[in-house]
Short mmCIF file of C-alpha atoms in Angstrom, two decimals:
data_model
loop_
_atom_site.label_atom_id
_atom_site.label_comp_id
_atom_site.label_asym_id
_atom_site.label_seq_id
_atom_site.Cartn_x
_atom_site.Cartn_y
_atom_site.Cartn_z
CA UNK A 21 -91.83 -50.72 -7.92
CA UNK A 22 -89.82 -54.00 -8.60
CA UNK A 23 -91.86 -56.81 -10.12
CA UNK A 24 -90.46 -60.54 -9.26
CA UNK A 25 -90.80 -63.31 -11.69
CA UNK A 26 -89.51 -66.90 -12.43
CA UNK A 27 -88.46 -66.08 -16.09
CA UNK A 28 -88.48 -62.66 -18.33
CA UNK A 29 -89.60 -63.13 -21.71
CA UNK A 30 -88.15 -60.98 -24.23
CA UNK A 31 -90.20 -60.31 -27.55
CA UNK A 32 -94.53 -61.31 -27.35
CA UNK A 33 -93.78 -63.27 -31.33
CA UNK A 34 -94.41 -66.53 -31.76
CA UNK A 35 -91.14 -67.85 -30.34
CA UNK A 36 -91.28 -65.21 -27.43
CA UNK A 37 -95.65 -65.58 -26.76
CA UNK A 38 -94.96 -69.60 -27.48
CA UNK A 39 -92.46 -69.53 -24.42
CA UNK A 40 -94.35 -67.44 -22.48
CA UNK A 41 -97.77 -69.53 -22.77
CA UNK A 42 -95.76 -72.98 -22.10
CA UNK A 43 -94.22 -71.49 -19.14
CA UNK A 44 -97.37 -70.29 -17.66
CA UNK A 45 -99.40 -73.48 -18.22
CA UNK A 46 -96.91 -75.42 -15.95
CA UNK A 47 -97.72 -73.03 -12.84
CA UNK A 48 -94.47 -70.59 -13.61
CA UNK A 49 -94.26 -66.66 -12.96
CA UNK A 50 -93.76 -64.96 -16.56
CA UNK A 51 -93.54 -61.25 -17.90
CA UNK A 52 -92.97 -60.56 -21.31
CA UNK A 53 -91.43 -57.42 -22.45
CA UNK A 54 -92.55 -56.74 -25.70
CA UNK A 55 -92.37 -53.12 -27.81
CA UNK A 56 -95.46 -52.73 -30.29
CA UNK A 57 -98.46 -52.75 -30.36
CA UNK A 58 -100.71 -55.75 -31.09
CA UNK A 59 -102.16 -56.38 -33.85
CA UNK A 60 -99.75 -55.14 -36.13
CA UNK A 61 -98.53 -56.38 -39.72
CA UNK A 62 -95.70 -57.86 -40.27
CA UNK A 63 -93.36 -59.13 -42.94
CA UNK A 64 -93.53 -62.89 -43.00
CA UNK A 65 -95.02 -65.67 -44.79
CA UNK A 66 -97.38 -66.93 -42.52
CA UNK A 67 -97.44 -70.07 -43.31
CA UNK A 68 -97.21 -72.65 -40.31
CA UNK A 69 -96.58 -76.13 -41.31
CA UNK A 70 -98.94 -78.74 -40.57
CA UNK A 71 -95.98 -80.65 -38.17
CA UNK A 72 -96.27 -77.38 -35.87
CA UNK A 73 -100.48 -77.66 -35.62
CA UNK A 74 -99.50 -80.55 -33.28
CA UNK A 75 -97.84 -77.69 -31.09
CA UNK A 76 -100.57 -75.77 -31.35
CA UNK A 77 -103.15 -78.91 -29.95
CA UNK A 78 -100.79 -79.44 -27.55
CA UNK A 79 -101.62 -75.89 -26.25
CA UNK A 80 -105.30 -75.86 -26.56
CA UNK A 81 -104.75 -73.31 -29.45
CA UNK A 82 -105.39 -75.82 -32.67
CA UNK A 83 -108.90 -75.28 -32.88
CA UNK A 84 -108.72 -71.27 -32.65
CA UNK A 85 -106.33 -71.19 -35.45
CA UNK A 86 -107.76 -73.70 -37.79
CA UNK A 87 -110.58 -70.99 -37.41
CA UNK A 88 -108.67 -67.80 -38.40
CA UNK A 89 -106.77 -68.99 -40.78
CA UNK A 90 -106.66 -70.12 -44.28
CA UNK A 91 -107.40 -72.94 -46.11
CA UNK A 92 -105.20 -76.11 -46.05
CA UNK A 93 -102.28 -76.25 -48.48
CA UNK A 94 -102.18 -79.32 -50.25
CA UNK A 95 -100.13 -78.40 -53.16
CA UNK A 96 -96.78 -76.86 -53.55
CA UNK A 97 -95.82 -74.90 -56.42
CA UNK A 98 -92.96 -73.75 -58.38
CA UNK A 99 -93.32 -70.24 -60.52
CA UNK A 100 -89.96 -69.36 -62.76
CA UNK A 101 -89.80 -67.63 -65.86
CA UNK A 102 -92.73 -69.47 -67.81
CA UNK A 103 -92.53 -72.49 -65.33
CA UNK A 104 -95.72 -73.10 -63.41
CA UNK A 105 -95.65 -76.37 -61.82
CA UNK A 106 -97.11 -78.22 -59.02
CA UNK A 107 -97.40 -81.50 -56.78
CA UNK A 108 -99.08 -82.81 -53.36
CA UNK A 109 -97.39 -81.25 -50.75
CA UNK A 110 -96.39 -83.78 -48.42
CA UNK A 111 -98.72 -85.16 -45.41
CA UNK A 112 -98.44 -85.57 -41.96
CA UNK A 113 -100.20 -87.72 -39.49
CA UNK A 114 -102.22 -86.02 -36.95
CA UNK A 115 -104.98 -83.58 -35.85
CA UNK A 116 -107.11 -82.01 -38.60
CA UNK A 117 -106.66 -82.89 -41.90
CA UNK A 118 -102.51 -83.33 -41.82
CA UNK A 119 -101.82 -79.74 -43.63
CA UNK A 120 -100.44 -76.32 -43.10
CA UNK A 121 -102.49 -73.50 -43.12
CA UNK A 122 -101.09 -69.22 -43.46
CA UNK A 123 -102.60 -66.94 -40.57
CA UNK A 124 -101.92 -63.46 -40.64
CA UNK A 125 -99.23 -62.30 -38.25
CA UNK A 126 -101.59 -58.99 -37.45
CA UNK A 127 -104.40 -62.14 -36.23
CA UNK A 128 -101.46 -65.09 -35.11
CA UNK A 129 -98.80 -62.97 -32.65
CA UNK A 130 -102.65 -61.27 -30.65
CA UNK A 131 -103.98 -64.90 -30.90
CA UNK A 132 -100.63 -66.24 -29.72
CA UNK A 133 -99.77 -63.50 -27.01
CA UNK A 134 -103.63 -63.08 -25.09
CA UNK A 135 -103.30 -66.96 -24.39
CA UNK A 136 -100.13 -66.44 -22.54
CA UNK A 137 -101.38 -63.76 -21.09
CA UNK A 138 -105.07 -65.86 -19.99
CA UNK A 139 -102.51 -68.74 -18.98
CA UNK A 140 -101.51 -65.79 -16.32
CA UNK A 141 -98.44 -64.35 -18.10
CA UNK A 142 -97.95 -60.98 -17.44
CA UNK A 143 -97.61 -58.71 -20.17
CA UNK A 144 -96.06 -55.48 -20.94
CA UNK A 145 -96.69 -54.00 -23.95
CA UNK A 146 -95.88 -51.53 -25.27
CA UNK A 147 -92.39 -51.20 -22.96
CA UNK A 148 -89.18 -51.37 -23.92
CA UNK A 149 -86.23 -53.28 -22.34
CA UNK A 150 -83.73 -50.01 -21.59
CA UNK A 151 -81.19 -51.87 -19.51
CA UNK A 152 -80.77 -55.61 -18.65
CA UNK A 153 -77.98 -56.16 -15.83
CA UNK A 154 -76.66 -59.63 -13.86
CA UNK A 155 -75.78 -60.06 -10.99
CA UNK A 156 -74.66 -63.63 -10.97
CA UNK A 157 -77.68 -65.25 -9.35
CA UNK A 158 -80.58 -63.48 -11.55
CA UNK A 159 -81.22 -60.60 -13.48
CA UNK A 160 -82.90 -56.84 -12.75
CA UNK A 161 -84.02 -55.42 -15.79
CA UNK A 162 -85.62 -51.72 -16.20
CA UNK A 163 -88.31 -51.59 -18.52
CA UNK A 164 -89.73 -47.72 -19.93
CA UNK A 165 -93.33 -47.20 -21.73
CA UNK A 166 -92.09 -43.95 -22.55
CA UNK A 167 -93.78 -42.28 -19.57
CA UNK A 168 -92.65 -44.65 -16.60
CA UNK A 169 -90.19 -47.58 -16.03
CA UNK A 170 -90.55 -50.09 -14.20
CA UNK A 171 -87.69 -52.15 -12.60
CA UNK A 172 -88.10 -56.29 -12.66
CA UNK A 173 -86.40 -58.85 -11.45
CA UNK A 174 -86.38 -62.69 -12.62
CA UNK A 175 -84.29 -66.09 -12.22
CA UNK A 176 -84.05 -66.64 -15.86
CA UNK A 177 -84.14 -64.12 -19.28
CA UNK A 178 -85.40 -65.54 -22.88
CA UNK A 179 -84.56 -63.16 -25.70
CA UNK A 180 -87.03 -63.68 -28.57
CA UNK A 181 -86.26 -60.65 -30.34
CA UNK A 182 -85.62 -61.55 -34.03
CA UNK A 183 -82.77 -60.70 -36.25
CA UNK A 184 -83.83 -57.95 -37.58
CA UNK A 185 -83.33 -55.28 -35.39
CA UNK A 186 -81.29 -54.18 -32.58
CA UNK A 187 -82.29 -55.03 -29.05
CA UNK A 188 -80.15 -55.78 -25.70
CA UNK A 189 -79.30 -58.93 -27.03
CA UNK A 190 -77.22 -58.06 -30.26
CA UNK A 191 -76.98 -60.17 -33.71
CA UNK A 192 -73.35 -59.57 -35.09
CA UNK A 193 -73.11 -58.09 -38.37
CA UNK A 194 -77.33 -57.01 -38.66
CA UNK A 195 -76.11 -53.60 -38.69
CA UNK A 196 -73.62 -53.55 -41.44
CA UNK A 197 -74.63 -53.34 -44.76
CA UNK A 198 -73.32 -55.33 -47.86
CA UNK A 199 -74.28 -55.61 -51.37
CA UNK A 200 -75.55 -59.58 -51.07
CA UNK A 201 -77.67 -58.65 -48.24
CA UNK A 202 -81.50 -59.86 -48.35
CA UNK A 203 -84.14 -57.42 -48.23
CA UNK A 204 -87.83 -58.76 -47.53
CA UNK A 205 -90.76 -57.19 -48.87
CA UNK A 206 -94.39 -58.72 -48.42
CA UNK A 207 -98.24 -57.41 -49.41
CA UNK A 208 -101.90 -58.76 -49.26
CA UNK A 209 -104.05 -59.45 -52.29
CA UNK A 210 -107.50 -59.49 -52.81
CA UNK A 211 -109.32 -61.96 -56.08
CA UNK A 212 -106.08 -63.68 -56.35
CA UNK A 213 -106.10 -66.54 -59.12
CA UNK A 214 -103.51 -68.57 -57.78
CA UNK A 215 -105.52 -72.17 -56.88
CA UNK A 216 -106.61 -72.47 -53.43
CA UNK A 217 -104.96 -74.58 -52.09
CA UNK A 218 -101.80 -74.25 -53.43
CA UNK A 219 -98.36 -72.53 -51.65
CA UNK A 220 -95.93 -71.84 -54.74
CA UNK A 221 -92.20 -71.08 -54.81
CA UNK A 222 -91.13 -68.04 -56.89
CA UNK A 223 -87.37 -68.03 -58.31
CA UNK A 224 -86.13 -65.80 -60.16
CA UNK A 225 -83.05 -63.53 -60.59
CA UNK A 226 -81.33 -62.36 -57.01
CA UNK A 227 -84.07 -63.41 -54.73
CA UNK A 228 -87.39 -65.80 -54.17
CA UNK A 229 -90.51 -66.00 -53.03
CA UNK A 230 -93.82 -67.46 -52.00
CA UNK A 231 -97.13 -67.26 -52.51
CA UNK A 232 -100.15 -68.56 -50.47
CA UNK A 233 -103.97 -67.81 -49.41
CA UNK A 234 -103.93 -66.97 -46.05
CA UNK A 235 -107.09 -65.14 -44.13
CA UNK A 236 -110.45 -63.65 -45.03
CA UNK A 237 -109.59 -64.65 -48.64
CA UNK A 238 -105.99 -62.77 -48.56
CA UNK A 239 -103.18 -64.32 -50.83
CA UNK A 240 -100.13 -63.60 -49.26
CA UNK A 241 -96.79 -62.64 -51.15
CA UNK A 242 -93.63 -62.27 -49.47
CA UNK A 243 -89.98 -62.14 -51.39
CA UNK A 244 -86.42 -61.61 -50.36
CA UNK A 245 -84.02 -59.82 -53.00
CA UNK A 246 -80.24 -59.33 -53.17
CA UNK A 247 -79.46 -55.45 -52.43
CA UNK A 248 -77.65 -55.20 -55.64
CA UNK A 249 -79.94 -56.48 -57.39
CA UNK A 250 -82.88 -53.74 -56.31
CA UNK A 251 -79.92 -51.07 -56.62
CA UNK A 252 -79.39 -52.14 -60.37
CA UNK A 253 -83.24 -52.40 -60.86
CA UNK A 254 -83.96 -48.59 -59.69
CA UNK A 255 -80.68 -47.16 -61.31
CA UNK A 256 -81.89 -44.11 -63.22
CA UNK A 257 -85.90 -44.83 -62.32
CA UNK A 258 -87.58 -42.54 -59.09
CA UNK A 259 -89.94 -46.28 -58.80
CA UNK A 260 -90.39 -47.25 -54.93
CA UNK A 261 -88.49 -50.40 -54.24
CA UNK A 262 -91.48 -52.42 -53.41
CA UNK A 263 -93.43 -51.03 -56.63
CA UNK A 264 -89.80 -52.25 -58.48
CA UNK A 265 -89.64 -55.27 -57.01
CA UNK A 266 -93.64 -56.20 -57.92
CA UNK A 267 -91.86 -55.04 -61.44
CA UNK A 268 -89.27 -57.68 -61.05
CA UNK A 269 -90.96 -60.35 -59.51
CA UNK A 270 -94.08 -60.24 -62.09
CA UNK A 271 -91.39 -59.91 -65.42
CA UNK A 272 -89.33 -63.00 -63.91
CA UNK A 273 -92.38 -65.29 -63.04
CA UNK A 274 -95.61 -65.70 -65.56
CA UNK A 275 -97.15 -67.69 -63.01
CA UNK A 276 -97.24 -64.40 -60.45
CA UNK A 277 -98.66 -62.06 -63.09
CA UNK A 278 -101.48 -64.82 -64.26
CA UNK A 279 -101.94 -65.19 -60.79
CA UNK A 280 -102.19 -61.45 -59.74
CA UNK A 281 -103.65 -60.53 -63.18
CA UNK A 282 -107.41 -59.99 -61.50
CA UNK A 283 -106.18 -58.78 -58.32
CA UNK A 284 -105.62 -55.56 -56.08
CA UNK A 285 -103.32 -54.93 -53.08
CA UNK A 286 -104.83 -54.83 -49.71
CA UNK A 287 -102.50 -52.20 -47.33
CA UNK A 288 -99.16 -50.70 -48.45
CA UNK A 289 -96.34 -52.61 -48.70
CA UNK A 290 -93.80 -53.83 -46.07
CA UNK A 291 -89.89 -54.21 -45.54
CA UNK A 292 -87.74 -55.55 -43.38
CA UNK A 293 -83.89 -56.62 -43.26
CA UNK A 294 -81.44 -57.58 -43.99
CA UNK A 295 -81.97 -60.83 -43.75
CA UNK A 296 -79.19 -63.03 -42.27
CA UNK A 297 -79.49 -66.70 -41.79
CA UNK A 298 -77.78 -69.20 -40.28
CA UNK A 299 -76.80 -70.85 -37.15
CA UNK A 300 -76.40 -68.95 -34.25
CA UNK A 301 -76.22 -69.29 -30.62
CA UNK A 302 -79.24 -71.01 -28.68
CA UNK A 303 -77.41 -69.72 -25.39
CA UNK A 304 -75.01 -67.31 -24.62
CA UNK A 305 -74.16 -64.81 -21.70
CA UNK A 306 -77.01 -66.26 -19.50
CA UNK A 307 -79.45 -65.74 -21.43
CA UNK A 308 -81.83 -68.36 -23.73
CA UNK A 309 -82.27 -67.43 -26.81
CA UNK A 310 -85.32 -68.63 -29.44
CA UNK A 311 -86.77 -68.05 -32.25
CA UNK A 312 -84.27 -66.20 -35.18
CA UNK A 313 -82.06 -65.55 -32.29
CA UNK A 314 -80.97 -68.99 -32.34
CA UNK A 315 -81.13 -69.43 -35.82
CA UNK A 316 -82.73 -68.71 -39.16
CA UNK A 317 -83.56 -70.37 -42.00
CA UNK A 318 -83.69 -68.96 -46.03
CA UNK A 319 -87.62 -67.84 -45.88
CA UNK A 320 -87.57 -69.35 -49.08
CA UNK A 321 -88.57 -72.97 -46.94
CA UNK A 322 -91.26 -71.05 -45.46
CA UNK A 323 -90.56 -72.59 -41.96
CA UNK A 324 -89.66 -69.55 -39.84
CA UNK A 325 -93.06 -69.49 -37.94
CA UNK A 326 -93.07 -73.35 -37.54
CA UNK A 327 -89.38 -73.18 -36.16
CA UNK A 328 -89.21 -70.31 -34.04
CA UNK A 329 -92.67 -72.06 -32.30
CA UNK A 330 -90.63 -75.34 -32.10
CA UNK A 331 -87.90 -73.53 -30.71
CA UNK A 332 -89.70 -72.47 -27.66
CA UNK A 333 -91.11 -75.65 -27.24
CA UNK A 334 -87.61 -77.01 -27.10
CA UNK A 335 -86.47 -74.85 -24.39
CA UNK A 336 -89.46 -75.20 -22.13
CA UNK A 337 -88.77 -78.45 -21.96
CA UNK A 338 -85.78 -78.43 -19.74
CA UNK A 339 -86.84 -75.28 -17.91
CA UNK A 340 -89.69 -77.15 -16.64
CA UNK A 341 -87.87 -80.30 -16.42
CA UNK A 342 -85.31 -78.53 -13.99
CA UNK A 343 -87.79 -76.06 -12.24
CA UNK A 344 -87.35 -72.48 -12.24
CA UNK A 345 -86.03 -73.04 -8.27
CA UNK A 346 -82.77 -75.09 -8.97
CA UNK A 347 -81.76 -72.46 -11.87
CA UNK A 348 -78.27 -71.32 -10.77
CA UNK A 349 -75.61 -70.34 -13.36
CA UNK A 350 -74.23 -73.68 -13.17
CA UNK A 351 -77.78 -75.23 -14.21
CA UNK A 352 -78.51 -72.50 -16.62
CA UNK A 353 -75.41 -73.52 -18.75
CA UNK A 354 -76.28 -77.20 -18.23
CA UNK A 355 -79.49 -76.34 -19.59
CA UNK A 356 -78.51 -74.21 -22.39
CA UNK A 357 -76.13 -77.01 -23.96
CA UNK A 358 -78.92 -79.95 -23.93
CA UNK A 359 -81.50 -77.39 -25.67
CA UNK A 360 -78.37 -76.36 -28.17
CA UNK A 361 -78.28 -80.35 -28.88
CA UNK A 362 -82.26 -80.37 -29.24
CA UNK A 363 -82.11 -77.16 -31.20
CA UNK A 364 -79.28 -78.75 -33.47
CA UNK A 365 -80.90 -82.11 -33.81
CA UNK A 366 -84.59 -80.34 -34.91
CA UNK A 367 -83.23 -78.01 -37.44
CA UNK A 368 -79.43 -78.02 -38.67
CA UNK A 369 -80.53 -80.60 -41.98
CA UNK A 370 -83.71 -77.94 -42.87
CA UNK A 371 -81.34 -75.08 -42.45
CA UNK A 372 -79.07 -76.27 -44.48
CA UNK A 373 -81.60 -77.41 -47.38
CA UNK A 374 -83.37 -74.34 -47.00
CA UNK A 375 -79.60 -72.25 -47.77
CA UNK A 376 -79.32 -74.42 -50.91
CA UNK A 377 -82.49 -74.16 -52.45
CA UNK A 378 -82.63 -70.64 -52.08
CA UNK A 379 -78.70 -70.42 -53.61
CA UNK A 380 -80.41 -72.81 -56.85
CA UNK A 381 -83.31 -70.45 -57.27
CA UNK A 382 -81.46 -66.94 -57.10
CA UNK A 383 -79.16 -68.35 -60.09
CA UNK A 384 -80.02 -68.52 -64.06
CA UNK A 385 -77.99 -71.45 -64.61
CA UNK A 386 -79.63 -73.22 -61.75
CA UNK A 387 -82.88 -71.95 -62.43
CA UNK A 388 -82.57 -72.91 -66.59
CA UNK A 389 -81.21 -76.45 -65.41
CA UNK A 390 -84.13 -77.14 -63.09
CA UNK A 391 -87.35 -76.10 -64.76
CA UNK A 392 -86.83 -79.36 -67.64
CA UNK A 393 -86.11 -81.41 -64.51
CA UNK A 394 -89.44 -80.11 -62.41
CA UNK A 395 -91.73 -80.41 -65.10
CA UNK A 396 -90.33 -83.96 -66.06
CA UNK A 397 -90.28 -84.97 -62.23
CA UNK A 398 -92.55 -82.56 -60.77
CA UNK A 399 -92.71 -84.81 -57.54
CA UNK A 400 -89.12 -83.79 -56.60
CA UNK A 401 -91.17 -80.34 -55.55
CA UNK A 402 -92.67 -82.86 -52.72
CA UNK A 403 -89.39 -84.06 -51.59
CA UNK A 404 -88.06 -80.73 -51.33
CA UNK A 405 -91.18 -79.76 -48.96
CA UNK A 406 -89.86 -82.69 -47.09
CA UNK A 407 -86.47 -82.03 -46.84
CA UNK A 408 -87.15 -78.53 -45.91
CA UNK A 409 -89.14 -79.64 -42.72
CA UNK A 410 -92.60 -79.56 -43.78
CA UNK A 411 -93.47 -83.36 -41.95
CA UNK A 412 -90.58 -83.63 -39.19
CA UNK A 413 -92.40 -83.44 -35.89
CA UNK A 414 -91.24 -82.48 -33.00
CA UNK A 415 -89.32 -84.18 -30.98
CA UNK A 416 -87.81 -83.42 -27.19
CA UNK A 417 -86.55 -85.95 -24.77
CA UNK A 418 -87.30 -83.00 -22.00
CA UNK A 419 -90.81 -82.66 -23.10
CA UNK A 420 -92.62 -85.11 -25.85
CA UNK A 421 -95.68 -84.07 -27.04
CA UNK A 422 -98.50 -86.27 -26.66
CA UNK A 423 -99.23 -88.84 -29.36
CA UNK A 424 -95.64 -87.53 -31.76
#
């Protein structure tokens, strides 16, 4: 049976449900292809900024996940060796009370995904995209629960498939392996001690992290580490990595251990990587890409959430602004290179910060130079929320949201 649609969403994430639900809303025929199960944990940080709760208004969703999630962040901190250090977090005018907030992804990709879907997206979950083939004026793609497959056709494809892992639409190099690689690891806590409203930086030796209360009184804790670095640190010891990096993290940082020193870990641990940011393309072979696809920043910035949302915004924007009916090859391309200039525009500078704060807080020298600096000019820790994106809004000539 071949099923017909204006545009085939690939991935139900944020970036990929995002897409999905804006595409819907404006009266357009959507699948989305997406292979697990909802909910289901994930590593992240899950913090959204507070820029991106405009997004969420905008969608009728701001409400529903003020509700789930956490409490607002209004401080950011900085834990290094003995260092623990805070200031405001910046502010941004606008709905609520101008703050981020963390939702788990287990509650925010099901919260995300069933509004596409109530929008009228169709979705297909659990299948799997087995073959995706042009033929120069759309696209047929097969599409396999592991029992049936199902064969559909649309105008236009949008990967939102992440980095991480290998899909139809391939990231070069994800495969290969290399000893500076970043490897993720995140867990829940419960009876945390870290302050409530407070989202702190960790540096320390090969890697960073964050911290941050997300939902039903869950701190979050989420790290990336250099590959050498975990090699070195289990070298002669039978210690799981995540169990050696809790080691590492909690030795390097006095503000995690006083933090965690009351606590206990909800759910095993989870990994994911390697980690590989940077710039990448926004559209390429036909087909639109969002989210990580296009581009990643260091976690470190905590913005991945916020930008891969933003990102789908982005692209909607000219989709709808050129209707699904007038998208020929020709128009795709056209398309592709204004959202590549929107997608540039919105988060090149926060990529780019993000890359060289997390280069400063994997390195001793760095890391001994800028605690004096921090705890004489703590405030620089609100600039550097700034820099990294925390208060940009977004902005789209294709598609403005209301009162930005």
């Amino acid at each position: 049976m071949n099923e017909i649609y204006d545009a085939l969403v690939i991935g139900g994430g944020p970036a990929g449900a995002t897409a999905a639900l804006i595409l819907a809303k404006a009266g357009w025929a959507v699948a989305v292809v997406e292979k697990s199960r909802f909910p289901r944990r994930k590593v992240c940080g899950e913090f959204l900024s507070a820029s991106s709760l405009r997004l969420l208004h905008e969608l009728g969703m701001g409400e529903a996940f003020v509700g789930r999630a956490g409490p607002a962040v209004k401080r950011v901190g900085y834990f290094s060796g003995k260092a623990a250090l805070h200031a405001p977090m910046p502010r941004v005018r606008g709905p609520d009370d101008g703050y981020g907030r963390a939702l788990g992804r287990e509650h925010l990709d099901l919260l995300l995904l069933d509004a596409a879907a109530n929008a009228g997206a169709t979705v297909w979950q659990p299948w799997r995209v087995r073959s995706l083939r042009d033929h120069g004026d759309g696209w047929t793609c097969a599409v396999n629960d592991g029992r049936d497959t199902k064969t559909l056709n649309t105008r236009i494809v949008i990967a939102a498939t992440g980095s991480w892992q290998k899909s139809v639409v391939d990231v070069p190099g994800v495969a290969s392996h290399r000893p500076s690689d970043l490897l993720a690891f995140k867990a829940h806590f419960r009876d945390s001690d870290l302050p409530i409203d407070m989202m702190s930086l960790l540096a320390f030796a090969g890697g960073y992290g964050g911290m941050v209360h997300t939902d039903s009184g869950r701190v979050s804790l989420s790290c990336c580490i250099r590959r050498d670095v975990l090699e070195r640190r289990r070298e002669g010891d039978r210690t799981r990595a995540a169990e050696a990096v809790m080691q590492h993290v909690e030795e390097s940082c006095a503000g995690v251990a006083q933090a965690l020193r009351h606590a206990e870990a909800e759910g095993a641990w989870l990994a994911a990587g390697p980690i590989r940011p940077g710039i990448r393309s926004c559209y390429a072979d036909g087909i639109f890409r969002i989210g990580n696809l296009a581009g990643e920043a260091h976690p470190v910035v905590a913005e991945g959430i916020s930008m891969a949302m933003q990102s789908a915004w982005l692209l909607c924007g000219h989709l709808i602004a050129r209707g699904h009916r007038h998208a020929s090859r020709e128009a795709c391309a056209e398309i592709g290179a204004a959202y590549t200039d929107d997608w540039r525009r919105q988060f090149a500078t926060r990529i780019g910060v993000a890359a060289t704060v997390a280069h400063l807080a994997m390195r001793p020298v760095a890391r001994a130079a800028g605690a004096p600096l921090l705890t004489a000019f703590p405030r620089l820790l609100t600039l550097g929320a700034t820099l990294s994106g925390k208060t940009r809004v977004l902005r789209s000539n294709a598609m403005p949201l209301a009162n930005a």
